[in-house]
Every structure is written in structure tokens, then in C-alpha cells.
PDB file of C-alpha atoms in Angstrom:
ATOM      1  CA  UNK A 263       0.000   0.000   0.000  1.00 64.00           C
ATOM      2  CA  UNK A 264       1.437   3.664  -1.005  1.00 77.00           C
ATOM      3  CA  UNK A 265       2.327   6.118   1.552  1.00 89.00           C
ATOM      4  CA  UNK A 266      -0.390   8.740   2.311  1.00 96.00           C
ATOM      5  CA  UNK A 267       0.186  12.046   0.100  1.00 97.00           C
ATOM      6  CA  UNK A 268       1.324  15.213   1.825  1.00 98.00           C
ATOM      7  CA  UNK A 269       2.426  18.279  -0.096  1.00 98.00           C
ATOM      8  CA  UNK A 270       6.304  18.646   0.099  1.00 97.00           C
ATOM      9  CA  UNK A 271       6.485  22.387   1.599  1.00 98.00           C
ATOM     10  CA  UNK A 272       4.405  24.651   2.709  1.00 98.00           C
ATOM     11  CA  UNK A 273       4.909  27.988   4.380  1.00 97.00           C
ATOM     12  CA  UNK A 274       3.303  30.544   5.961  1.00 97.00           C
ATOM     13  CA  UNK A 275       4.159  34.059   8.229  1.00 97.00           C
ATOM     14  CA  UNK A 276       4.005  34.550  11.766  1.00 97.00           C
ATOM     15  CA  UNK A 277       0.639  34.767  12.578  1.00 97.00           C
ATOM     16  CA  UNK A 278      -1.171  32.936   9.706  1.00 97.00           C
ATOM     17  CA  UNK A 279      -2.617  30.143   9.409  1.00 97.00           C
ATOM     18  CA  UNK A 280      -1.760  26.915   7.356  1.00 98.00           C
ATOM     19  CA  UNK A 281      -3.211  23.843   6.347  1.00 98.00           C
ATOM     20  CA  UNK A 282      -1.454  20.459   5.393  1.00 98.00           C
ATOM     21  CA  UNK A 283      -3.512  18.164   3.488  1.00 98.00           C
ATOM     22  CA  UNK A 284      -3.020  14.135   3.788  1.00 98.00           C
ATOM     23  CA  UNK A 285      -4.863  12.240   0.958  1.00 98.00           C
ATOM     24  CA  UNK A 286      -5.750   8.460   0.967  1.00 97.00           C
ATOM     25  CA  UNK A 287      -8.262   6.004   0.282  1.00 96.00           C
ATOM     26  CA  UNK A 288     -11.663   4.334   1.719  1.00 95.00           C
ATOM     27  CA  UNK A 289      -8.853   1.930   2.794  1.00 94.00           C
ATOM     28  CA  UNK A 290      -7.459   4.062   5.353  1.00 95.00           C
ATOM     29  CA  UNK A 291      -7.399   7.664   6.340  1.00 97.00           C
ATOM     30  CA  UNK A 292     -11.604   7.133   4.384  1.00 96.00           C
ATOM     31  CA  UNK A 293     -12.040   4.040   6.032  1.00 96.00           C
ATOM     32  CA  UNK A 294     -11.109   5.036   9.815  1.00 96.00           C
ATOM     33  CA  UNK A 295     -11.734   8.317  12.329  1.00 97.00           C
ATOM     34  CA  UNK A 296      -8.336   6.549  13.131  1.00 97.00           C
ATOM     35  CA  UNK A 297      -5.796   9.497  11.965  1.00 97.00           C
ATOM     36  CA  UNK A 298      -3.182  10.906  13.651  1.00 98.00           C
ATOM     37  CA  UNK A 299      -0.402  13.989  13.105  1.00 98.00           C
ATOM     38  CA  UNK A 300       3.228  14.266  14.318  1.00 98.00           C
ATOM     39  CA  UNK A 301       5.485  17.345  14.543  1.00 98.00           C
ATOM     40  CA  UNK A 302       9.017  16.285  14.423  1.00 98.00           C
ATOM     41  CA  UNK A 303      11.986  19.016  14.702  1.00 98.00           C
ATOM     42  CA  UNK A 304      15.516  17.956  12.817  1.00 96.00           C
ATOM     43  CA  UNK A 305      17.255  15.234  15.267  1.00 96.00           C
ATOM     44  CA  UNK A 306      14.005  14.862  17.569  1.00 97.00           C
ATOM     45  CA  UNK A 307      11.588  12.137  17.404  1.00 98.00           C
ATOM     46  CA  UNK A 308       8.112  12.871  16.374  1.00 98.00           C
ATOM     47  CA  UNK A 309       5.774  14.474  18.668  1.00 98.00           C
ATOM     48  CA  UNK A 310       2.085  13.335  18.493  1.00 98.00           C
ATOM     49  CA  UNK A 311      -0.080  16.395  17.544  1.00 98.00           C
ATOM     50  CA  UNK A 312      -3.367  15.379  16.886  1.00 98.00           C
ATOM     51  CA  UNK A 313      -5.419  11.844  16.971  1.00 97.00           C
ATOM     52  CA  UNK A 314      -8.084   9.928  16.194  1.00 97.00           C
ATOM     53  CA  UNK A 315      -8.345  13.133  13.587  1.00 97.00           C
ATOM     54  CA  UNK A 316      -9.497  16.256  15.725  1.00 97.00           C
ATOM     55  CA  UNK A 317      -8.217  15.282  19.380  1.00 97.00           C
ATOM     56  CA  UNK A 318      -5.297  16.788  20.975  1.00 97.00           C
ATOM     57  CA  UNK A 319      -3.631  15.593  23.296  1.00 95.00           C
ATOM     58  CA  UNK A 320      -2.700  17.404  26.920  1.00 94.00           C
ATOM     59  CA  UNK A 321      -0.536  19.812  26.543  1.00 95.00           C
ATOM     60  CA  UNK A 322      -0.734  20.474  22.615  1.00 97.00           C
ATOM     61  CA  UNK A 323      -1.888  24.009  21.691  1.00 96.00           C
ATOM     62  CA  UNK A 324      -5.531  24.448  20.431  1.00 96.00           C
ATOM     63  CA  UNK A 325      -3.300  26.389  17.792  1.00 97.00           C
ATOM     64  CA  UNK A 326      -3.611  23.273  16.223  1.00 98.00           C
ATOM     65  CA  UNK A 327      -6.873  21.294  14.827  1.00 98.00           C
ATOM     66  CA  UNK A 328      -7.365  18.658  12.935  1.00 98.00           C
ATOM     67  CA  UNK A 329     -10.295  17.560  10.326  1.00 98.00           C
ATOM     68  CA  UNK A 330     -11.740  14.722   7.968  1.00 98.00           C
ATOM     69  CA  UNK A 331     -13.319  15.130   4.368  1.00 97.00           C
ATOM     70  CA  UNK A 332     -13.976  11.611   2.882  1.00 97.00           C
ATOM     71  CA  UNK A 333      -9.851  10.608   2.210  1.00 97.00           C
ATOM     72  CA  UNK A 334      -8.592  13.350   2.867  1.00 98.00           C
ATOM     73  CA  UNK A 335      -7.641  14.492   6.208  1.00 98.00           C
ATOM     74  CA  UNK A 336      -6.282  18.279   7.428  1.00 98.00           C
ATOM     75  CA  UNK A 337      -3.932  19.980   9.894  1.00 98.00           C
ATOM     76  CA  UNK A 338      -4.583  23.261  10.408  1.00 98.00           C
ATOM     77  CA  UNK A 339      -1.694  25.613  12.364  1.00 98.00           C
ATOM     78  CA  UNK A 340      -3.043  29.021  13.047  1.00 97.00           C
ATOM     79  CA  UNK A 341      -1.451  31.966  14.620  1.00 97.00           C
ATOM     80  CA  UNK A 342       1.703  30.375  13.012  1.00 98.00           C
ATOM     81  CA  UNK A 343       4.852  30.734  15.408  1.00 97.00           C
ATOM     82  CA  UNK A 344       8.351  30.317  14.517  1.00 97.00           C
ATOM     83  CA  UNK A 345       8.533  27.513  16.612  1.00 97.00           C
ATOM     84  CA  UNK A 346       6.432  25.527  14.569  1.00 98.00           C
ATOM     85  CA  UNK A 347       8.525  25.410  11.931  1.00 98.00           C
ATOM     86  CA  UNK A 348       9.216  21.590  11.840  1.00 98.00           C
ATOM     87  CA  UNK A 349       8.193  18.612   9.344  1.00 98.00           C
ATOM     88  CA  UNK A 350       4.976  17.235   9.669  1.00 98.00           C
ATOM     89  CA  UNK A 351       3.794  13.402   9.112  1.00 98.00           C
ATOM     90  CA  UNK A 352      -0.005  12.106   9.000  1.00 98.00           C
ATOM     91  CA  UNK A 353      -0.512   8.701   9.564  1.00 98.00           C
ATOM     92  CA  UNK A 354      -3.758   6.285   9.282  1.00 97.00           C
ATOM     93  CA  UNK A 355      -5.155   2.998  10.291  1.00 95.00           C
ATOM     94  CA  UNK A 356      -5.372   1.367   7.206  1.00 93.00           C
ATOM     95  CA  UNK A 357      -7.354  -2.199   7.903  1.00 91.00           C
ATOM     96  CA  UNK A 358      -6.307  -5.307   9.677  1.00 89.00           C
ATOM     97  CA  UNK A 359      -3.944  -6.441   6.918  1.00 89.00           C
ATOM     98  CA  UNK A 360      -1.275  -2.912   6.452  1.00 86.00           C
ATOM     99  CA  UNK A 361      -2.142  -1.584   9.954  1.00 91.00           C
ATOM    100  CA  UNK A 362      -0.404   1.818   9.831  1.00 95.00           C
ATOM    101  CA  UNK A 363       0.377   3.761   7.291  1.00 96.00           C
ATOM    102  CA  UNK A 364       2.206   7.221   7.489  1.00 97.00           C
ATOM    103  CA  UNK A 365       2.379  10.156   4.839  1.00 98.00           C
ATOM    104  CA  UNK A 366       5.208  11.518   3.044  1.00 97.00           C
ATOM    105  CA  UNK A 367       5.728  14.322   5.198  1.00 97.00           C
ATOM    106  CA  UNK A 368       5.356  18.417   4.832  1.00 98.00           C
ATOM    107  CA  UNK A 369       7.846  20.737   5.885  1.00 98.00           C
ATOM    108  CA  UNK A 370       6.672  23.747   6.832  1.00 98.00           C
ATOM    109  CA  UNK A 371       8.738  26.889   6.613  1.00 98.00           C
ATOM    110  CA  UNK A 372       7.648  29.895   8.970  1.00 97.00           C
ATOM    111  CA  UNK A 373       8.768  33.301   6.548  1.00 93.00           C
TER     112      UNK A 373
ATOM    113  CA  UNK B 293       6.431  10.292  33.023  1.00 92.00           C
ATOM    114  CA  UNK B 294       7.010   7.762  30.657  1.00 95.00           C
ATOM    115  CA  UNK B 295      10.425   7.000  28.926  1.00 97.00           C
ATOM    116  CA  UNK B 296      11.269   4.709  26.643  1.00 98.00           C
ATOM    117  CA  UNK B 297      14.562   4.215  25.170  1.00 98.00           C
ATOM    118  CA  UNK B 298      15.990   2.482  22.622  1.00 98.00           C
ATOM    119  CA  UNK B 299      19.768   0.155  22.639  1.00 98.00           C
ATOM    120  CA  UNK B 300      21.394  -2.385  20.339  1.00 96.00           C
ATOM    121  CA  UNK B 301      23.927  -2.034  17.652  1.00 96.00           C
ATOM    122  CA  UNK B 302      24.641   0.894  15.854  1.00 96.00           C
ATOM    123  CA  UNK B 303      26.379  -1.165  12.801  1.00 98.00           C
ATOM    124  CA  UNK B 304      24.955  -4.243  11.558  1.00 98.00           C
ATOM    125  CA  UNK B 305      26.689  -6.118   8.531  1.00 98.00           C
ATOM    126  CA  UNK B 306      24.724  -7.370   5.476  1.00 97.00           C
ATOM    127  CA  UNK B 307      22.850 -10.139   5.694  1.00 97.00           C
ATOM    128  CA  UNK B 308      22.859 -10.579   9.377  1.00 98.00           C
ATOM    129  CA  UNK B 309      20.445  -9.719  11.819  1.00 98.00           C
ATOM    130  CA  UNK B 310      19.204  -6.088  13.309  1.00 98.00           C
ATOM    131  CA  UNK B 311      18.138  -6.944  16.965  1.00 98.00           C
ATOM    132  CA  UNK B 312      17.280  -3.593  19.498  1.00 98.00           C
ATOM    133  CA  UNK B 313      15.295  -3.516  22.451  1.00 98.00           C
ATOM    134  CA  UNK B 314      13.203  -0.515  24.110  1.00 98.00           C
ATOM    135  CA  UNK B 315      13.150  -0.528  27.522  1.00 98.00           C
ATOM    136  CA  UNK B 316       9.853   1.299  28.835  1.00 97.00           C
ATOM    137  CA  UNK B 317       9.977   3.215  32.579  1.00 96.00           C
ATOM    138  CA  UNK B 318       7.895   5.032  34.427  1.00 95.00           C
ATOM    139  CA  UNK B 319       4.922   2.673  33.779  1.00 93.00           C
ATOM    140  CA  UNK B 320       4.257  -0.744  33.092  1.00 93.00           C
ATOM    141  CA  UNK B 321       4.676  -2.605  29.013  1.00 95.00           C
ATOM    142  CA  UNK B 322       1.419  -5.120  30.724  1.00 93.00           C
ATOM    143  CA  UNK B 323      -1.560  -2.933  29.968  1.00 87.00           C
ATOM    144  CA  UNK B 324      -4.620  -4.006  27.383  1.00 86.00           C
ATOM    145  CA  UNK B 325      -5.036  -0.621  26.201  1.00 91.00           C
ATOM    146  CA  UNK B 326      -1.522  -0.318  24.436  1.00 95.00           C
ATOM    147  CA  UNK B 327       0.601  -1.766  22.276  1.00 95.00           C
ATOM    148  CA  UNK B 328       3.914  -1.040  22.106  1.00 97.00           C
ATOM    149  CA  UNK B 329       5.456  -0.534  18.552  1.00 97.00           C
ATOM    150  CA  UNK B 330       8.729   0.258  16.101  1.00 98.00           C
ATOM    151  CA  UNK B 331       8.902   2.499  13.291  1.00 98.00           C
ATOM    152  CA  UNK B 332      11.901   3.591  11.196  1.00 98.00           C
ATOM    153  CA  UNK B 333      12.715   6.743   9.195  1.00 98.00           C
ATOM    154  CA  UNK B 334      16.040   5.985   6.741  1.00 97.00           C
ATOM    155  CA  UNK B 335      18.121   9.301   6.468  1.00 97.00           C
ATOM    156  CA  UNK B 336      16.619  12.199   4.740  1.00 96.00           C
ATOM    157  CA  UNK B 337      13.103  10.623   4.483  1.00 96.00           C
ATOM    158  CA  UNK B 338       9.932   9.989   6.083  1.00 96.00           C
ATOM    159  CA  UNK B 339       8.635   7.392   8.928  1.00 97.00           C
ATOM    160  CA  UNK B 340       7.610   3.721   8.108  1.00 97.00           C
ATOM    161  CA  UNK B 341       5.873   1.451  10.745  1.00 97.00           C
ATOM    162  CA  UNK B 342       7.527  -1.986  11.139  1.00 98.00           C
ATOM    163  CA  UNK B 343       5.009  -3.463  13.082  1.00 97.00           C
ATOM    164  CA  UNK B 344       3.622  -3.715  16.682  1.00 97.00           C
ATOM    165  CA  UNK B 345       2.824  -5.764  20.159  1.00 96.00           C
ATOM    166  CA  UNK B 346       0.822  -6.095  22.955  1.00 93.00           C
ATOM    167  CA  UNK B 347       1.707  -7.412  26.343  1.00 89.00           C
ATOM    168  CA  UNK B 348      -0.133 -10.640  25.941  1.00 91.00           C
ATOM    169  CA  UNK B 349       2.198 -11.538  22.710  1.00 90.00           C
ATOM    170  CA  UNK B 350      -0.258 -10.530  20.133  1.00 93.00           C
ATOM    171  CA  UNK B 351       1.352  -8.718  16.879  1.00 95.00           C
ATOM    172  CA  UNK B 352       1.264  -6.898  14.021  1.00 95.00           C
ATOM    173  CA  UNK B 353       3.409  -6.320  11.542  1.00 96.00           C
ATOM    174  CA  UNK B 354       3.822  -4.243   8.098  1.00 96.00           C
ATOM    175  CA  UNK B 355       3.106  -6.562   5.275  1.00 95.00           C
ATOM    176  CA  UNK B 356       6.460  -5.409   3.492  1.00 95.00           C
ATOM    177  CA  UNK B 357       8.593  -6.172   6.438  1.00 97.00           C
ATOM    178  CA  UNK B 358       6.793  -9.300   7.761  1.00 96.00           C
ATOM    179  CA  UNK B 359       8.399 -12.090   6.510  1.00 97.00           C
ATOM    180  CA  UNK B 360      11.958 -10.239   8.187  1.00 98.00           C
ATOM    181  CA  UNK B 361      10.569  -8.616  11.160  1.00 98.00           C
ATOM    182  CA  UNK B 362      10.077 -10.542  14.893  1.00 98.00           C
ATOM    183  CA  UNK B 363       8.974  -7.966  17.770  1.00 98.00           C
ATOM    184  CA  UNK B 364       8.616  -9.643  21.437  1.00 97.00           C
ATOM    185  CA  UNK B 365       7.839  -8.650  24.529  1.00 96.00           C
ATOM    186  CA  UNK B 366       9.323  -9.086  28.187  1.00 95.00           C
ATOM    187  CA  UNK B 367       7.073  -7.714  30.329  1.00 94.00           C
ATOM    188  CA  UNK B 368       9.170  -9.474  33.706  1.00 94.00           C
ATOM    189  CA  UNK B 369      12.105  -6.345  32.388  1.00 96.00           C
ATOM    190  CA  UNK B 370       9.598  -4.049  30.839  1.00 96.00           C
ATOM    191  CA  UNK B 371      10.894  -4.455  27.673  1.00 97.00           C
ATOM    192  CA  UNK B 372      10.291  -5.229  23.994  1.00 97.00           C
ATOM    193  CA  UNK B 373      12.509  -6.241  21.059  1.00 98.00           C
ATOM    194  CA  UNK B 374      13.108  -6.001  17.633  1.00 98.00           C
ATOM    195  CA  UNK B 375      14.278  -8.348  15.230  1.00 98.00           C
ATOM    196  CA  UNK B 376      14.647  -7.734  11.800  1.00 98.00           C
ATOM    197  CA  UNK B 377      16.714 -10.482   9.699  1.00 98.00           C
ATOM    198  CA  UNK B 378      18.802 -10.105   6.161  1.00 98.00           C
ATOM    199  CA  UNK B 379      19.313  -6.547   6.341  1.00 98.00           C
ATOM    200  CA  UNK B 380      20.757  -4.979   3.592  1.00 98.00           C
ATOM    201  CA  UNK B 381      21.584  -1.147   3.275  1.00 98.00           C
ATOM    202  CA  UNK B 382      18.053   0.263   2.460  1.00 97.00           C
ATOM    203  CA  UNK B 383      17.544  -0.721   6.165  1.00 98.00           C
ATOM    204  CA  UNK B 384      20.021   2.231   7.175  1.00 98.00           C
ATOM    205  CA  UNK B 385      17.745   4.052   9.410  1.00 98.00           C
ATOM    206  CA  UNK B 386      16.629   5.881  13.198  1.00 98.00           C
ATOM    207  CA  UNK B 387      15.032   3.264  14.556  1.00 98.00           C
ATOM    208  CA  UNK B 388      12.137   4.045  16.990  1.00 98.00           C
ATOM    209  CA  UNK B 389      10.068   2.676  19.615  1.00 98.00           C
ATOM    210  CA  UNK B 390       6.769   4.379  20.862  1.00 98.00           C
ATOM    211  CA  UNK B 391       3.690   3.713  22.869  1.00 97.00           C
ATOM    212  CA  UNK B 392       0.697   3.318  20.625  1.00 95.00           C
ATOM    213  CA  UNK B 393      -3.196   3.562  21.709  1.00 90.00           C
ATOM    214  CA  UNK B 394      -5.874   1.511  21.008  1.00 84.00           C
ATOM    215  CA  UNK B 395      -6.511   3.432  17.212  1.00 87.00           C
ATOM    216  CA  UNK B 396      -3.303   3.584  16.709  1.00 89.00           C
ATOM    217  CA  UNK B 397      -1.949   6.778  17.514  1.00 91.00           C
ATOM    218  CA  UNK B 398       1.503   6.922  19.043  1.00 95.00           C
ATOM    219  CA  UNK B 399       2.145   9.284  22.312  1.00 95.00           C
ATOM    220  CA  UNK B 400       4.863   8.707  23.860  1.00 97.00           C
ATOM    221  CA  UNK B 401       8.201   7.327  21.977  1.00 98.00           C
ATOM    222  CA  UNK B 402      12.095   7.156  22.767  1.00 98.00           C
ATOM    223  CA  UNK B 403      14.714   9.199  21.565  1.00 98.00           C
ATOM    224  CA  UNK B 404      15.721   6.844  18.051  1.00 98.00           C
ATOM    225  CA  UNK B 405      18.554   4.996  17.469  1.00 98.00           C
ATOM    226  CA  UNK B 406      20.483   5.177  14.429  1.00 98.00           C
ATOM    227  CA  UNK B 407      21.128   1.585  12.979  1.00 98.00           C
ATOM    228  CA  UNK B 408      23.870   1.529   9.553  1.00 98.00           C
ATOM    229  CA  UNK B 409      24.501  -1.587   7.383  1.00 98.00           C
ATOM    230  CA  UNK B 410      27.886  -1.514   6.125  1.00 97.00           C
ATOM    231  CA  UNK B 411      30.131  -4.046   5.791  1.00 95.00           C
TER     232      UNK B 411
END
């Protein structure tokens, strides 16, 4: 099964907002309220931003929301902060045969 | 707080075996409402899930890695493993361990471990 599809980049100034879109199927992010975003900074491990689609876990700032639209599932960053500048991965259930599935990745550039 | 952290080899040959173990602290690997999972990201690119386990022994693995990949559990040392077998360079990667819920997302995961095949 193919990774899910991110954009590459995207960017935004302090203060904006941004959304990164993660594409799939009915087989996964479609198929399941069962997807998940991580934040990862160069030489960290990835930091769980958002699950089962628009939850956030303690301690996560409601900066940052998360959405379904059939396969297609959003992150949404708004009041953007330098800080967030970071790559971003989605990730889906994707059936009791692949599991787990993660996207591509976006890195997102704060101008 | 929960830790986990990762240890093994940081140079494998070709063709032999990748074994690593995360040791979990701070809570106990012998709860039903987590599993307790790797995932890899080679240099320069994005995460792939290897596969997963629960306490009881029960586990799941990605179908492109499965017929390589053995993950176990020691729940007497708080600890699971990793075994991945005929590695070849394109398994050059971080290696990670991490908590994961019941759908799947992962909250809490170690710091990586970089793992090179090179002979």
C-alpha cells in the first residue's frame, strides 16, 4: 500500500494560518476516524499532535486542529509561530492487513 | 512520566540480523489498552511502521517487512525487542520505539537509534 500524500512544503508568516492536506483512500485515512499527526523538529523524534483526527492531546496548543473530508484528512496551524517550523507526518489505520500507514511528510517553513 | 529508550547495535553487517530492544519506565509494558510498537525513518526521508505488540504476545506487523521482522515482549524487564533479519543497506535508518493507543496513535516514543549496514 502507497504512503499517504502530503504536499512537500508549505509555508506561511508569523501569525497565519496553514493547512497540510493528507490524501488516501476508503482503505485508510476514508475508512477510519483513526488518523493521527506528528510534529518532528531535525534530530528529535516525532511528537504526536493530533489523533483519532481532531483530538489533541494534553498539553498540545488548540493552535492546532485537525479535520476529515472523505480521504482526505487536514492539519490546520493558526497563529503560526516560529517555533512551529518543523516537518509534519499524518498517519492512518489502514485495515487489519497494512495496519499503519504514514504520509510523506510536509515541511513547513515559517517566513 | 514515561520514557522509553531504545539500545542495540549501531552497525549491523549485510545479511545478518538487526536486533534492538526498548526498555519502557515510568509505567508498566502489561496494559490491554496499548501496544507497544517500532517504526523507522532511513536518512533524509519519512517514517515507516515496522510493526507492533501487545503485552499478551499478540502482533502486528507491516506486510512489506513481515516475513523479516520478529517484535517480542518481556514484560518481567519491561521491555520489547526487535528483530529484523537479512538486512541490507536500504535498512540504514533511526530506529524508533513508541507507545501506541488503542486506534493507533503513538504518544509517547524514545529518543531513536540510528542503525547503519555496512560491511
Amino acid at each position: 500500500q502507497s504512503a499517504l500524500t502530503q504536499p512537500r512544503s508549505v509555508s506561511g508568516s508569523p501569525g497565519q494560518s496553514v493547512t497540510i492536506s493528507c490524501t488516501g483512500t476508503s482503505s485508510d485515512v476514508g475508512g477510519y476516524n483513526y488518523v493521527s499527526w506528528y510534529q518532528q523538529h531535525p534530530g528529535k523524534a516525532p511528537k504526536l499532535m493530533i489523533y483519532d483526527v481532531n483530538k489533541r492531546p494534553s498539553g498540545v496548543p488548540d493552535r492546532f486542529s485537525g479535520s476529515k473530508s472523505g480521504n482526505t484528512a487536514s492539519l490546520t496551524i493558526s497563529g503560526l509561530q516560529a517555533e512551529d517550523e518543523a516537518d509534519y507526518y499524518c498517519c492512518s489505520f489502514a485495515g487489519s492487513y497494512t495496519f499503519v500507514i504514514f504520509g510523506g511528510g510536509t515541511k513547513l517553513t515559517v517566513l | 512520566q514515561l520514557q522509553l529508550q531504545e539500545s542495540g547495535p549501531g552497525l549491523v553487517k549485510p545479511s545478518e540480523t538487526l536486533s534492538l530492544t526498548c526498555t519502557v519506565s515510568g509505567g508498566s509494558i502489561s496494559s490491554s489498552s496499548y501496544s507497544w510498537g517500532w517504526i523507522r525513518q532511513p536518512p533524509g526521508k519519512g517514517l515507516e511502521w515496522i510493526g507492533s505488540i501487545y503485552y499478551s504476545g499478540s502482533t502486528y506487523y507491516s506486510p512489506s517487512l513481515k516475513s523479516r521482522v520478529t517484535i517480542s515482549v518481556d514484560t518481567s524487564k519491561n521491555q520489547f525487542s526487535l528483530k529484523l533479519s537479512s538486512v541490507t543497506a536500504a535498512d540504514t535508518a533511526v530506529y524508533y520505539c513508541a507507545r501506541q493507543s488503542g486506534t493507533w496513535g503513538s504518544d509517547y516514543w524514545g529518543q531513536g537509534t540510528l542503525v547503519t549496514v555496512s560491511s
